[in-house]
mmCIF file of N, CA and C in Angstrom:
data_model
loop_
_atom_site.group_PDB
_atom_site.id
_atom_site.type_symbol
_atom_site.label_atom_id
_atom_site.label_comp_id
_atom_site.label_asym_id
_atom_site.label_seq_id
_atom_site.Cartn_x
_atom_site.Cartn_y
_atom_site.Cartn_z
ATOM 1 N N MET D 83 118.109 81.396 148.196
ATOM 2 C CA MET D 83 117.213 80.417 148.206
ATOM 3 C C MET D 83 117.933 78.974 147.961
ATOM 4 N N LEU D 84 117.361 77.965 148.564
ATOM 5 C CA LEU D 84 117.876 76.605 148.516
ATOM 6 C C LEU D 84 116.745 75.813 147.780
ATOM 7 N N LEU D 85 117.261 75.033 146.743
ATOM 8 C CA LEU D 85 116.422 74.146 145.944
ATOM 9 C C LEU D 85 116.529 72.840 146.644
ATOM 10 N N VAL D 86 115.406 72.137 146.806
ATOM 11 C CA VAL D 86 115.373 70.726 147.112
ATOM 12 C C VAL D 86 114.455 70.011 146.257
ATOM 13 N N ARG D 87 114.805 68.778 145.986
ATOM 14 C CA ARG D 87 113.897 67.921 145.233
ATOM 15 C C ARG D 87 113.144 66.900 146.126
ATOM 16 N N LEU D 88 111.759 66.631 145.794
ATOM 17 C CA LEU D 88 111.015 65.722 146.655
ATOM 18 C C LEU D 88 110.643 64.588 145.765
ATOM 19 N N TYR D 89 110.761 63.484 146.374
ATOM 20 C CA TYR D 89 110.350 62.254 145.584
ATOM 21 C C TYR D 89 109.389 61.363 146.543
ATOM 22 N N ARG D 90 108.446 60.737 145.993
ATOM 23 C CA ARG D 90 107.507 59.836 146.534
ATOM 24 C C ARG D 90 107.941 58.401 146.098
ATOM 25 N N VAL D 91 108.231 57.646 147.261
ATOM 26 C CA VAL D 91 108.756 56.169 147.107
ATOM 27 C C VAL D 91 107.669 55.408 147.983
ATOM 28 N N GLU D 92 106.796 54.644 147.304
ATOM 29 C CA GLU D 92 105.787 53.869 147.993
ATOM 30 C C GLU D 92 105.004 54.959 148.904
ATOM 31 N N ASP D 93 105.155 54.699 150.263
ATOM 32 C CA ASP D 93 104.341 55.672 151.083
ATOM 33 C C ASP D 93 105.161 56.628 151.861
ATOM 34 N N LYS D 94 106.500 56.846 151.269
ATOM 35 C CA LYS D 94 107.414 57.590 151.948
ATOM 36 C C LYS D 94 107.765 58.815 151.049
ATOM 37 N N GLU D 95 108.042 60.031 151.695
ATOM 38 C CA GLU D 95 108.664 61.112 150.876
ATOM 39 C C GLU D 95 110.198 61.315 151.384
ATOM 40 N N VAL D 96 110.984 61.564 150.202
ATOM 41 C CA VAL D 96 112.375 61.635 150.370
ATOM 42 C C VAL D 96 112.783 62.917 149.808
ATOM 43 N N MET D 97 113.531 63.735 150.528
ATOM 44 C CA MET D 97 114.040 64.963 150.046
ATOM 45 C C MET D 97 115.584 64.983 149.767
ATOM 46 N N ILE D 98 116.019 65.344 148.595
ATOM 47 C CA ILE D 98 117.366 65.435 148.152
ATOM 48 C C ILE D 98 117.806 66.879 148.033
ATOM 49 N N MET D 99 118.925 67.190 148.726
ATOM 50 C CA MET D 99 119.290 68.644 148.817
ATOM 51 C C MET D 99 120.764 68.737 148.265
ATOM 52 N N ASP D 100 120.953 69.608 147.438
ATOM 53 C CA ASP D 100 122.341 69.812 146.948
ATOM 54 C C ASP D 100 123.332 70.530 148.104
ATOM 55 N N GLY D 101 124.185 69.860 148.645
ATOM 56 C CA GLY D 101 125.143 70.448 149.742
ATOM 57 C C GLY D 101 126.146 71.336 149.132
ATOM 58 N N ASN D 102 126.255 71.595 147.754
ATOM 59 C CA ASN D 102 127.250 72.490 147.128
ATOM 60 C C ASN D 102 126.536 73.781 146.951
ATOM 61 N N GLN D 103 125.238 73.994 147.372
ATOM 62 C CA GLN D 103 124.722 75.177 147.289
ATOM 63 C C GLN D 103 125.148 76.370 148.113
ATOM 64 N N GLY D 104 126.056 76.103 148.984
ATOM 65 C CA GLY D 104 126.738 76.992 149.925
ATOM 66 C C GLY D 104 126.238 76.868 151.374
ATOM 67 N N TYR D 105 125.407 75.891 151.565
ATOM 68 C CA TYR D 105 124.952 75.550 153.054
ATOM 69 C C TYR D 105 124.842 74.084 153.229
ATOM 70 N N MET D 106 125.437 73.510 154.188
ATOM 71 C CA MET D 106 125.473 72.195 154.527
ATOM 72 C C MET D 106 124.644 72.088 155.892
ATOM 73 N N PRO D 107 123.366 71.831 155.988
ATOM 74 C CA PRO D 107 122.748 71.722 157.194
ATOM 75 C C PRO D 107 123.085 70.712 157.962
ATOM 76 N N GLY D 108 122.911 70.787 159.423
ATOM 77 C CA GLY D 108 123.245 69.914 160.355
ATOM 78 C C GLY D 108 121.986 69.173 160.895
ATOM 79 N N GLU D 109 122.148 68.366 161.960
ATOM 80 C CA GLU D 109 120.898 67.594 162.455
ATOM 81 C C GLU D 109 119.746 68.543 162.858
ATOM 82 N N ASN D 110 120.060 69.647 163.521
ATOM 83 C CA ASN D 110 118.835 70.499 163.994
ATOM 84 C C ASN D 110 118.114 71.035 162.843
ATOM 85 N N ALA D 111 118.889 71.501 161.741
ATOM 86 C CA ALA D 111 118.353 72.142 160.579
ATOM 87 C C ALA D 111 117.561 71.072 159.808
ATOM 88 N N ILE D 112 117.990 69.937 159.952
ATOM 89 C CA ILE D 112 117.258 68.741 159.199
ATOM 90 C C ILE D 112 115.960 68.439 159.925
ATOM 91 N N ARG D 113 116.014 68.542 161.262
ATOM 92 C CA ARG D 113 114.730 68.215 161.903
ATOM 93 C C ARG D 113 113.724 69.276 161.645
ATOM 94 N N LEU D 114 114.221 70.505 161.492
ATOM 95 C CA LEU D 114 113.316 71.563 161.133
ATOM 96 C C LEU D 114 112.707 71.338 159.657
ATOM 97 N N LEU D 115 113.648 71.123 158.808
ATOM 98 C CA LEU D 115 113.273 70.896 157.372
ATOM 99 C C LEU D 115 112.375 69.693 157.298
ATOM 100 N N ALA D 116 112.611 68.484 157.818
ATOM 101 C CA ALA D 116 111.745 67.355 157.710
ATOM 102 C C ALA D 116 110.550 67.337 158.524
ATOM 103 N N SER D 117 110.349 68.356 159.290
ATOM 104 C CA SER D 117 109.115 68.471 160.009
ATOM 105 C C SER D 117 107.898 68.785 159.231
ATOM 106 N N ARG D 118 106.886 68.088 159.516
ATOM 107 C CA ARG D 118 105.593 68.239 158.635
ATOM 108 C C ARG D 118 104.825 69.573 159.269
ATOM 109 N N LYS D 119 105.132 69.839 160.440
ATOM 110 C CA LYS D 119 104.430 70.949 161.205
ATOM 111 C C LYS D 119 105.152 72.278 160.863
ATOM 112 N N PHE D 120 106.506 72.243 160.868
ATOM 113 C CA PHE D 120 107.163 73.556 160.797
ATOM 114 C C PHE D 120 107.968 73.667 159.378
ATOM 115 N N GLY D 121 108.184 72.507 158.777
ATOM 116 C CA GLY D 121 109.046 72.677 157.647
ATOM 117 C C GLY D 121 108.453 72.051 156.392
ATOM 118 N N VAL D 122 109.189 71.373 155.536
ATOM 119 C CA VAL D 122 108.504 70.956 154.231
ATOM 120 C C VAL D 122 107.886 69.561 154.442
ATOM 121 N N GLY D 123 108.557 68.791 155.168
ATOM 122 C CA GLY D 123 108.080 67.369 155.579
ATOM 123 C C GLY D 123 108.900 66.390 154.730
ATOM 124 N N ALA D 124 109.386 65.423 155.298
ATOM 125 C CA ALA D 124 110.123 64.318 154.580
ATOM 126 C C ALA D 124 110.261 63.120 155.607
ATOM 127 N N ASP D 125 110.325 61.955 155.060
ATOM 128 C CA ASP D 125 110.611 60.845 155.937
ATOM 129 C C ASP D 125 112.239 60.513 155.754
ATOM 130 N N ARG D 126 112.918 60.959 154.728
ATOM 131 C CA ARG D 126 114.199 60.965 154.627
ATOM 132 C C ARG D 126 114.742 62.175 153.966
ATOM 133 N N VAL D 127 116.063 62.632 154.321
ATOM 134 C CA VAL D 127 116.607 63.754 153.672
ATOM 135 C C VAL D 127 117.921 63.238 153.357
ATOM 136 N N ILE D 128 118.315 63.485 151.987
ATOM 137 C CA ILE D 128 119.694 63.059 151.396
ATOM 138 C C ILE D 128 120.384 64.379 151.082
ATOM 139 N N ILE D 129 121.493 64.548 151.457
ATOM 140 C CA ILE D 129 122.281 65.719 150.989
ATOM 141 C C ILE D 129 123.536 65.215 150.260
ATOM 142 N N HIS D 130 123.520 65.653 149.072
ATOM 143 C CA HIS D 130 124.625 65.211 148.259
ATOM 144 C C HIS D 130 125.616 66.420 148.031
ATOM 145 N N SER D 131 126.972 65.998 148.060
ATOM 146 C CA SER D 131 127.997 67.029 147.788
ATOM 147 C C SER D 131 129.170 66.395 146.953
ATOM 148 N N GLU D 132 129.861 67.384 146.357
ATOM 149 C CA GLU D 132 131.040 66.927 145.647
ATOM 150 C C GLU D 132 132.139 67.672 146.000
ATOM 151 N N MET D 133 133.331 67.126 146.348
ATOM 152 C CA MET D 133 134.681 67.958 146.624
ATOM 153 C C MET D 133 135.663 67.091 146.134
ATOM 154 N N ASN D 134 136.570 67.824 145.319
ATOM 155 C CA ASN D 134 137.540 67.313 144.671
ATOM 156 C C ASN D 134 137.318 66.107 143.849
ATOM 157 N N GLY D 135 136.123 66.135 142.996
ATOM 158 C CA GLY D 135 135.692 65.049 142.206
ATOM 159 C C GLY D 135 135.113 63.897 143.115
ATOM 160 N N GLN D 136 135.156 63.921 144.278
ATOM 161 C CA GLN D 136 134.552 62.880 145.102
ATOM 162 C C GLN D 136 132.977 63.070 145.615
ATOM 163 N N ARG D 137 132.120 62.316 145.294
ATOM 164 C CA ARG D 137 130.780 62.603 145.593
ATOM 165 C C ARG D 137 130.627 61.873 147.024
ATOM 166 N N SER D 138 129.852 62.755 147.915
ATOM 167 C CA SER D 138 129.640 62.163 149.236
ATOM 168 C C SER D 138 127.970 62.380 149.531
ATOM 169 N N PHE D 139 127.544 61.566 150.297
ATOM 170 C CA PHE D 139 126.153 61.723 150.675
ATOM 171 C C PHE D 139 126.029 61.666 152.274
ATOM 172 N N THR D 140 124.967 62.403 152.678
ATOM 173 C CA THR D 140 124.755 62.274 154.129
ATOM 174 C C THR D 140 123.230 62.152 154.155
ATOM 175 N N VAL D 141 122.690 61.162 154.856
ATOM 176 C CA VAL D 141 121.346 60.685 154.926
ATOM 177 C C VAL D 141 120.913 60.847 156.371
ATOM 178 N N TYR D 142 119.614 61.486 156.421
ATOM 179 C CA TYR D 142 118.920 61.556 157.687
ATOM 180 C C TYR D 142 117.533 61.078 157.680
ATOM 181 N N ASP D 143 117.191 60.543 158.787
ATOM 182 C CA ASP D 143 115.759 60.075 158.782
ATOM 183 C C ASP D 143 114.777 61.191 159.189
ATOM 184 N N ALA D 144 113.618 60.967 159.507
ATOM 185 C CA ALA D 144 112.564 62.035 159.726
ATOM 186 C C ALA D 144 112.898 62.891 161.001
ATOM 187 N N GLU D 145 113.636 62.192 161.903
ATOM 188 C CA GLU D 145 113.817 62.765 163.122
ATOM 189 C C GLU D 145 115.090 63.558 163.267
ATOM 190 N N GLY D 146 115.833 63.505 162.080
ATOM 191 C CA GLY D 146 117.080 64.261 161.921
ATOM 192 C C GLY D 146 118.303 63.561 162.350
ATOM 193 N N TYR D 147 118.203 62.292 162.543
ATOM 194 C CA TYR D 147 119.428 61.408 162.858
ATOM 195 C C TYR D 147 119.965 60.817 161.591
ATOM 196 N N ALA D 148 121.272 60.812 161.484
ATOM 197 C CA ALA D 148 122.164 60.269 160.402
ATOM 198 C C ALA D 148 121.815 58.781 160.385
ATOM 199 N N CYS D 149 121.729 58.227 159.024
ATOM 200 C CA CYS D 149 121.551 56.881 158.839
ATOM 201 C C CYS D 149 122.290 56.481 157.520
ATOM 202 N N ALA D 150 122.328 55.414 157.116
ATOM 203 C CA ALA D 150 122.999 54.849 155.967
ATOM 204 C C ALA D 150 122.312 55.128 154.647
ATOM 205 N N LEU D 151 122.946 55.302 153.660
ATOM 206 C CA LEU D 151 122.499 55.399 152.262
ATOM 207 C C LEU D 151 122.106 53.997 151.858
ATOM 208 N N THR D 152 120.936 53.893 151.327
ATOM 209 C CA THR D 152 120.388 52.451 150.926
ATOM 210 C C THR D 152 120.397 52.429 149.318
ATOM 211 N N ALA D 153 120.176 51.341 148.705
ATOM 212 C CA ALA D 153 120.099 51.065 147.327
ATOM 213 C C ALA D 153 118.983 51.764 146.838
ATOM 214 N N ALA D 154 117.868 51.916 147.589
ATOM 215 C CA ALA D 154 116.639 52.566 147.106
ATOM 216 C C ALA D 154 117.069 54.113 147.074
ATOM 217 N N ASP D 155 117.726 54.553 147.945
ATOM 218 C CA ASP D 155 118.131 55.994 148.002
ATOM 219 C C ASP D 155 119.056 56.301 146.663
ATOM 220 N N ARG D 156 119.958 55.323 146.450
ATOM 221 C CA ARG D 156 120.827 55.597 145.154
ATOM 222 C C ARG D 156 119.994 55.599 143.895
ATOM 223 N N ALA D 157 118.875 54.758 143.920
ATOM 224 C CA ALA D 157 118.084 54.700 142.788
ATOM 225 C C ALA D 157 117.497 55.987 142.382
ATOM 226 N N LEU D 158 117.202 56.805 143.581
ATOM 227 C CA LEU D 158 116.344 58.072 143.306
ATOM 228 C C LEU D 158 117.386 59.050 142.701
ATOM 229 N N LEU D 159 118.649 58.962 142.950
ATOM 230 C CA LEU D 159 119.597 60.048 142.424
ATOM 231 C C LEU D 159 119.573 60.238 140.877
ATOM 232 N N GLY D 160 119.242 59.292 140.007
ATOM 233 C CA GLY D 160 119.022 59.397 138.796
ATOM 234 C C GLY D 160 117.792 59.632 138.103
ATOM 235 N N ARG D 161 116.780 59.818 139.022
ATOM 236 C CA ARG D 161 115.385 59.871 138.588
ATOM 237 C C ARG D 161 115.021 61.408 138.805
ATOM 238 N N GLN D 162 114.090 61.643 137.854
ATOM 239 C CA GLN D 162 113.565 63.242 137.954
ATOM 240 C C GLN D 162 112.601 63.175 139.006
ATOM 241 N N ALA D 163 112.722 64.485 139.729
ATOM 242 C CA ALA D 163 111.977 64.711 140.897
ATOM 243 C C ALA D 163 110.527 64.823 140.616
ATOM 244 N N ASP D 164 109.679 64.469 141.662
ATOM 245 C CA ASP D 164 108.381 64.610 141.561
ATOM 246 C C ASP D 164 107.927 66.009 141.810
ATOM 247 N N CYS D 165 108.630 66.732 142.547
ATOM 248 C CA CYS D 165 108.335 68.137 142.917
ATOM 249 C C CYS D 165 109.718 68.793 143.338
ATOM 250 N N GLU D 166 109.881 69.980 143.092
ATOM 251 C CA GLU D 166 110.920 70.761 143.420
ATOM 252 C C GLU D 166 110.369 71.927 144.373
ATOM 253 N N VAL D 167 111.089 72.221 145.381
ATOM 254 C CA VAL D 167 110.749 73.238 146.392
ATOM 255 C C VAL D 167 111.943 74.129 146.660
ATOM 256 N N ARG D 168 111.694 75.577 146.467
ATOM 257 C CA ARG D 168 112.563 76.563 146.758
ATOM 258 C C ARG D 168 112.333 76.976 148.072
ATOM 259 N N LEU D 169 113.295 76.880 148.965
ATOM 260 C CA LEU D 169 113.327 77.308 150.381
ATOM 261 C C LEU D 169 113.657 78.777 150.470
ATOM 262 N N THR D 170 113.025 79.613 150.950
ATOM 263 C CA THR D 170 113.241 81.002 151.123
ATOM 264 C C THR D 170 114.517 81.318 151.976
ATOM 265 N N ASP D 171 115.037 82.428 151.703
ATOM 266 C CA ASP D 171 116.308 82.786 152.526
ATOM 267 C C ASP D 171 115.788 82.896 154.046
ATOM 268 N N TYR D 172 114.614 83.247 154.337
ATOM 269 C CA TYR D 172 114.090 83.391 155.745
ATOM 270 C C TYR D 172 114.270 81.950 156.259
ATOM 271 N N PHE D 173 113.598 81.026 155.687
ATOM 272 C CA PHE D 173 113.566 79.697 156.073
ATOM 273 C C PHE D 173 115.016 79.165 156.302
ATOM 274 N N ALA D 174 115.836 79.444 155.245
ATOM 275 C CA ALA D 174 117.278 78.931 155.481
ATOM 276 C C ALA D 174 117.864 79.525 156.524
ATOM 277 N N GLY D 175 117.595 80.706 156.736
ATOM 278 C CA GLY D 175 118.179 81.507 158.025
ATOM 279 C C GLY D 175 117.618 80.814 159.374
ATOM 280 N N LYS D 176 116.435 80.208 159.312
ATOM 281 C CA LYS D 176 115.940 79.643 160.520
ATOM 282 C C LYS D 176 116.567 78.354 160.626
ATOM 283 N N MET D 177 117.035 77.702 159.572
ATOM 284 C CA MET D 177 117.758 76.387 159.593
ATOM 285 C C MET D 177 119.166 76.598 160.124
ATOM 286 N N ARG D 178 119.710 77.717 159.769
ATOM 287 C CA ARG D 178 121.111 78.052 160.245
ATOM 288 C C ARG D 178 121.081 78.308 161.744
ATOM 289 N N GLN D 179 120.034 78.982 162.186
ATOM 290 C CA GLN D 179 119.812 79.395 163.607
ATOM 291 C C GLN D 179 119.625 78.069 164.432
ATOM 292 N N ALA D 180 118.965 77.117 163.843
ATOM 293 C CA ALA D 180 118.771 75.800 164.653
ATOM 294 C C ALA D 180 120.047 75.128 164.819
ATOM 295 N N ASP D 181 121.068 75.238 163.743
ATOM 296 C CA ASP D 181 122.313 74.562 163.905
ATOM 297 C C ASP D 181 123.089 75.440 164.912
ATOM 298 N N GLU D 182 123.077 76.658 164.753
ATOM 299 C CA GLU D 182 123.887 77.546 165.651
ATOM 300 C C GLU D 182 123.516 77.319 167.093
ATOM 301 N N CYS D 183 122.273 77.068 167.424
ATOM 302 C CA CYS D 183 121.844 76.823 168.789
ATOM 303 C C CYS D 183 122.495 75.473 169.377
ATOM 304 N N GLU D 184 122.540 74.624 168.419
ATOM 305 C CA GLU D 184 123.068 73.299 168.830
ATOM 306 C C GLU D 184 124.605 73.438 168.966
ATOM 307 N N LEU D 185 125.254 74.320 168.266
ATOM 308 C CA LEU D 185 126.792 74.533 168.553
ATOM 309 C C LEU D 185 126.951 75.303 169.751
ATOM 310 N N ALA D 186 126.223 76.229 170.127
ATOM 311 C CA ALA D 186 126.276 77.049 171.354
ATOM 312 C C ALA D 186 125.978 76.193 172.567
ATOM 313 N N ALA D 187 125.082 75.304 172.444
ATOM 314 C CA ALA D 187 124.844 74.568 173.642
ATOM 315 C C ALA D 187 126.031 73.394 173.920
ATOM 316 N N ALA D 188 126.706 73.074 172.774
ATOM 317 C CA ALA D 188 127.798 72.025 172.935
ATOM 318 C C ALA D 188 128.963 72.774 173.725
ATOM 319 N N CYS D 189 129.067 74.103 173.602
ATOM 320 C CA CYS D 189 130.325 74.644 174.192
ATOM 321 C C CYS D 189 130.108 75.081 175.616
#
C-alpha cells in the first residue's frame, strides 16, 4: 500500500506522496492518481524523496505535467495533512501499468 497525504489550500487540493516508499510514479501514473474520475483527485501532486541526504521534489499539475515547486508548496511540507489516503496494491499496480504503457510506446 502507498500512503498519500491530502491538503486543501484555498480551493485547490494538493497531494503529497513519499517517493521513498519503493515506487516513484511517472506522468501517466500521476494522471491516473490525480484524476477525479478514476483516481483520488488532486490539483497538484508533489513527490518528495531523499537520496544520500539530499531531498528532492517533483511536482505535477492535475494533468500530470511536471511543473515547478512553489513557496506555497514548500509551506505544506511542514503542515499536518488534512487527510491521509492509503492506495491499495491493486491501484498502485494500475499506476505502474500506466507508466509501463508509456515506456512501451516510446520504444
